[in-house]
Coordinates of N, CA and C in Angstrom, one line a residue:
M2 N 38.2 122.0 147.3 CA 38.8 122.7 146.8 C 39.3 122.8 146.5
K3 N 40.3 123.4 145.4 CA 42.1 123.5 144.7 C 43.0 123.7 145.5
R4 N 43.9 123.5 145.7 CA 45.0 124.1 146.5 C 45.8 125.0 144.9
Q5 N 46.2 126.3 145.4 CA 46.6 127.1 144.9 C 48.3 126.9 144.8
T6 N 49.3 127.2 143.8 CA 50.6 126.8 144.0 C 51.1 128.2 144.9
K7 N 51.8 128.4 145.6 CA 52.3 129.7 145.8 C 53.9 129.1 145.5
L8 N 53.9 130.7 144.9 CA 56.0 130.5 144.4 C 56.4 131.7 144.8
F9 N 57.9 131.8 145.0 CA 58.7 132.7 145.6 C 58.2 133.4 144.3
P10 N 58.6 135.1 145.0 CA 58.9 136.0 143.6 C 59.6 135.8 142.9
K11 N 61.2 135.4 143.2 CA 61.6 135.2 141.9 C 61.0 134.0 140.8
A12 N 60.4 132.9 141.4 CA 59.9 132.3 140.5 C 59.1 132.9 139.2
L13 N 58.1 133.6 140.0 CA 56.7 133.9 139.6 C 57.4 135.1 138.3
K14 N 58.8 136.0 138.6 CA 59.3 136.4 137.4 C 59.7 136.4 136.4
A15 N 60.2 134.5 136.9 CA 61.2 133.9 136.2 C 59.7 133.1 135.0
L16 N 58.5 133.2 135.8 CA 57.6 132.9 135.1 C 57.6 134.0 133.8
E17 N 57.2 134.8 134.5 CA 56.7 136.2 133.3 C 58.0 136.5 132.3
M18 N 59.0 135.9 132.7 CA 60.1 136.4 131.6 C 59.9 135.4 130.6
L19 N 59.6 134.4 131.0 CA 59.2 133.1 130.1 C 57.9 133.2 129.2
G20 N 56.4 133.2 130.0 CA 55.5 134.3 129.0 C 55.9 135.3 127.9
E21 N 56.8 136.5 128.6 CA 57.7 137.2 127.4 C 58.1 137.0 126.4
N22 N 59.2 136.2 126.5 CA 59.8 134.8 125.4 C 58.8 134.4 124.8
I23 N 57.6 133.5 125.2 CA 56.8 132.8 124.4 C 56.4 134.1 123.2
K24 N 55.9 135.0 123.6 CA 55.3 136.2 123.3 C 56.1 136.6 121.8
L25 N 57.2 137.1 122.6 CA 57.7 137.8 121.4 C 58.4 136.5 120.2
A26 N 58.7 135.5 120.6 CA 58.7 134.4 119.8 C 57.6 133.7 118.5
R27 N 56.2 134.6 119.3 CA 55.3 134.0 118.5 C 54.9 135.3 117.6
R28 N 55.7 136.2 118.0 CA 55.3 138.0 116.8 C 56.5 137.7 116.1
R29 N 57.7 137.1 116.4 CA 59.1 137.1 115.1 C 58.5 136.5 114.3
R30 N 57.8 135.6 114.4 CA 57.2 134.5 113.0 C 55.9 135.2 112.8
G31 N 55.4 135.8 113.3 CA 54.1 136.6 112.7 C 52.8 135.9 112.8
I32 N 52.7 134.7 113.5 CA 52.5 134.1 114.4 C 51.2 135.2 114.7
T33 N 49.8 134.9 114.4 CA 48.5 135.9 115.5 C 48.2 135.1 116.3
S34 N 47.9 135.3 117.4 CA 47.1 135.0 119.2 C 46.2 134.2 119.3
A35 N 45.2 134.0 117.9 CA 44.3 133.1 117.6 C 44.7 131.9 117.2
L36 N 45.6 132.3 115.7 CA 46.1 131.0 115.2 C 47.2 130.5 116.1
M37 N 47.8 130.8 116.7 CA 48.4 130.2 118.0 C 47.5 129.3 118.9
A38 N 46.7 129.5 119.5 CA 45.6 128.6 120.0 C 45.2 127.9 119.5
E39 N 44.8 128.1 118.3 CA 44.2 127.0 117.7 C 45.9 125.8 117.7
R40 N 46.5 126.2 116.7 CA 48.0 125.5 116.6 C 47.9 124.6 118.4
A41 N 47.7 125.1 118.8 CA 49.1 124.4 120.1 C 46.8 124.2 120.7
D42 N 45.5 123.9 120.0 CA 44.5 123.4 121.0 C 44.5 123.9 122.4
M43 N 43.7 125.0 122.6 CA 44.0 125.7 124.0 C 43.2 126.9 123.3
S44 N 42.3 127.6 124.6 CA 41.6 128.9 124.3 C 42.2 130.0 124.2
L45 N 41.8 131.2 123.4 CA 43.1 132.4 123.4 C 43.1 132.7 124.9
M46 N 42.3 133.2 125.9 CA 42.0 132.8 127.3 C 44.0 132.2 127.8
T47 N 43.8 130.5 127.8 CA 44.6 130.1 128.4 C 46.7 130.7 127.7
L48 N 46.3 130.9 126.0 CA 47.2 131.6 125.7 C 47.8 132.7 126.1
R49 N 46.5 133.9 126.2 CA 47.3 135.3 127.2 C 47.2 134.5 128.3
A50 N 47.2 134.0 129.3 CA 48.1 133.6 130.4 C 49.3 132.8 130.2
I51 N 49.8 132.1 129.5 CA 51.1 131.8 129.4 C 52.0 133.1 129.3
E52 N 51.0 133.9 128.1 CA 52.5 135.0 127.6 C 52.2 136.0 129.0
R53 N 51.3 136.1 129.9 CA 51.9 136.8 130.9 C 52.7 136.0 132.3
G54 N 52.5 135.2 131.5 CA 53.4 133.9 132.7 C 53.3 133.6 134.2
S55 N 51.6 133.2 133.8 CA 50.2 132.9 134.8 C 51.1 131.5 135.4
P56 N 51.4 130.9 136.5 CA 51.9 129.8 137.2 C 50.4 129.0 137.4
K57 N 49.1 129.3 137.3 CA 47.8 128.8 136.6 C 47.9 127.6 135.7
V58 N 48.6 128.0 134.8 CA 48.7 127.2 133.7 C 49.3 126.3 133.5
S59 N 48.9 124.8 133.0 CA 50.0 123.5 133.3 C 51.0 123.6 132.1
M60 N 51.7 122.7 133.0 CA 53.1 122.9 132.3 C 53.2 122.2 130.5
G61 N 52.0 121.4 130.4 CA 51.6 120.6 129.4 C 51.2 121.6 128.3
N62 N 50.3 123.0 129.0 CA 50.1 124.0 128.0 C 51.5 124.2 127.8
Y63 N 52.2 125.0 128.2 CA 53.1 125.8 127.8 C 54.2 124.7 127.2
M64 N 54.3 123.6 126.9 CA 55.1 123.0 126.3 C 54.6 122.9 125.0
S65 N 52.6 123.0 124.9 CA 52.6 122.4 123.8 C 52.7 124.3 122.5
V66 N 52.7 124.9 123.0 CA 53.4 126.7 122.7 C 54.5 126.7 122.4
L67 N 55.4 126.1 123.4 CA 56.9 125.5 122.7 C 57.0 124.8 121.6
F68 N 56.1 123.5 121.7 CA 56.5 122.7 120.3 C 55.7 123.7 119.3
C69 N 54.6 124.2 119.3 CA 54.6 125.1 118.3 C 55.2 125.8 118.0
L70 N 55.8 126.2 118.7 CA 57.3 127.7 117.8 C 58.7 127.0 117.3
G71 N 58.6 125.5 118.0 CA 59.8 125.0 117.8 C 61.0 124.9 118.8
M72 N 60.3 125.3 119.6 CA 61.6 125.5 120.8 C 60.9 124.2 121.9
Q73 N 60.7 123.6 122.0 CA 60.7 122.3 122.9 C 61.7 121.9 123.5
D74 N 62.8 122.2 122.6 CA 64.6 121.2 122.9 C 64.7 122.3 123.9
D75 N 64.7 123.5 123.8 CA 65.0 124.5 125.0 C 64.5 124.2 126.8
M76 N 63.6 123.4 126.3 CA 62.8 122.8 127.6 C 63.5 121.7 128.7
A77 N 64.3 120.5 127.3 CA 65.1 119.4 127.7 C 66.4 120.2 127.9
G78 N 66.7 121.3 128.0 CA 68.0 121.3 128.4 C 68.0 122.0 129.5
V79 N 67.3 122.0 130.2 CA 66.6 122.7 131.3 C 67.5 122.0 132.4
G80 N 68.3 121.7 133.0 CA 69.3 121.4 134.6 C 69.7 120.7 133.6
A81 N 70.2 120.6 132.2 CA 71.1 120.0 131.7 C 72.6 120.0 132.0
A82 N 73.3 121.9 132.3 CA 73.7 121.8 133.0 C 74.3 122.2 134.2
D83 N 73.9 121.4 135.5 CA 73.1 121.6 136.5 C 74.6 121.7 137.0
V84 N 75.8 122.6 137.5 CA 76.8 122.7 138.0 C 76.6 122.1 139.5
L85 N 75.9 122.9 140.3 CA 75.6 122.8 141.9 C 75.5 121.3 142.0
G86 N 74.4 120.2 141.5 CA 74.6 119.4 141.5 C 75.5 118.2 140.8
H87 N 76.3 118.7 139.8 CA 76.8 117.5 140.0 C 78.6 118.4 141.1
D88 N 78.4 119.2 141.3 CA 79.6 119.8 142.5 C 79.2 118.5 143.7
L89 N 77.9 118.8 143.9 CA 77.3 118.0 145.5 C 77.7 116.9 144.7
Q90 N 77.4 115.7 143.9 CA 77.5 114.6 143.3 C 78.9 114.3 143.6
D91 N 79.8 114.8 143.2 CA 81.1 114.4 143.2 C 81.8 114.7 145.0
A92 N 81.2 115.6 145.5 CA 81.4 116.0 147.1 C 81.2 114.3 147.2
R93 N 80.4 114.2 147.3 CA 79.7 113.0 148.1 C 80.3 111.6 147.5
L94 N 80.7 111.8 146.1 CA 81.9 110.3 146.1 C 82.5 110.6 146.2
L95 N 83.3 111.9 146.6 CA 84.5 111.6 147.5 C 85.1 111.6 149.0
R96 N 83.8 111.8 149.2 CA 83.6 111.5 150.5 C 83.7 109.4 151.5
R97 N 82.7 109.2 149.9 CA 82.7 107.8 150.6 C 84.5 107.5 150.0
K98 N 85.0 107.5 148.8 CA 85.7 107.1 148.5 C 86.9 107.4 149.7
G99 N 86.5 108.2 150.0 CA 87.4 108.7 151.9 C 87.1 108.1 152.8
G100 N 85.9 107.4 152.9 CA 85.8 106.8 154.0 C 86.0 105.1 153.6
M101 N 86.2 105.1 152.8 CA 86.4 103.8 152.3 C 88.0 103.2 152.5
A102 N 88.7 104.4 152.2 CA 90.0 104.1 152.4 C 90.8 103.5 153.9

């Protein structure tokens, strides 16, 4: 039996927003769902699930659609401006320097 991923409500909402943004980008470009599904090499049902923000669709399928829209670089930027991560890293470095002095 396949394990189902459980997401927090905020994560589900973020996926729904991603799906809606993908759908809007497709429509702005005048691409039909059928054509997008064909270009992304997926079924129309999978594309519809992506546009609803389904967590059951693989990240690879999301990336295929983003690539077809010319938006693949948007995903590459996720986490690039990780302010909290940089702050935590800096704090660890400072503690190490303080411990060595």
